[in-house]
């Protein structure tokens, strides 16, 4: 709703926004537990229509056209004893515009979409020493990505676009 009627500090609502529509496909393989290990791998393909992106020229969200996300995800778990589980996940995503509704030099077919990292890693563990106590710790590395609205920049501005550097986040939870 806020995208339609926002009065936020840095943007205006757009009552003309249409809903995004997606068609997605996923094909995966899951291993049976092999000793203390198990794993999954899947490939995905997502086609979006009416992609909503922020347009820095008019300071509002707009439907810009069609986009596509293709990728692969791999995950594995290691559980040497009932109370301990370690896990690792890697995701590669390529997100591009396929066509533009705007008819401007910005938002061209084939452009990368901002704020979608190509690489993301997660690793961590769960320890459950008692039924009523669980410790979860993980680390997430998100790879570099174009800034928001990168796809709206002119060719000249793209040459100086500052990439958002990759970053790491550590999480912990005791429950």
Short mmCIF file of C-alpha atoms in Angstrom, two decimals, residues 11 16 20 23-24 27 29 31 41 68-69 71 77 81 91 101 105 114 117 126 128 136-137 141 168 170 172-173:
data_model
loop_
_atom_site.label_atom_id
_atom_site.label_comp_id
_atom_site.label_asym_id
_atom_site.label_seq_id
_atom_site.Cartn_x
_atom_site.Cartn_y
_atom_site.Cartn_z
CA UNK A 11 9.35 9.63 -2.48
CA UNK A 16 -1.07 3.89 -11.16
CA UNK A 20 3.74 -7.66 -10.25
CA UNK A 23 5.78 -17.28 -13.27
CA UNK A 24 8.41 -19.41 -11.60
CA UNK A 27 13.89 -28.12 -10.39
CA UNK A 29 17.40 -32.75 -6.14
CA UNK A 31 19.81 -36.35 -1.17
CA UNK A 41 20.55 -28.48 -5.11
CA UNK A 68 14.00 -12.47 -15.28
CA UNK A 69 15.86 -14.12 -12.44
CA UNK A 71 19.91 -19.06 -10.46
CA UNK A 77 23.65 -30.13 6.48
CA UNK A 81 24.81 -36.10 16.84
CA UNK A 91 22.83 -19.04 -3.92
CA UNK A 101 7.48 -0.05 -20.52
CA UNK A 105 17.23 5.35 -22.36
CA UNK A 114 19.83 -3.13 -8.54
CA UNK A 117 23.35 -9.76 -5.32
CA UNK A 126 22.17 -25.21 15.79
CA UNK A 128 20.03 -28.19 21.20
CA UNK A 136 21.29 -20.86 16.69
CA UNK A 137 24.27 -18.99 15.19
CA UNK A 141 27.71 -13.04 3.32
CA UNK A 168 28.76 -10.03 6.32
CA UNK A 170 26.29 -12.54 12.08
CA UNK A 172 22.55 -15.46 17.08
CA UNK A 173 19.44 -16.63 18.88
#
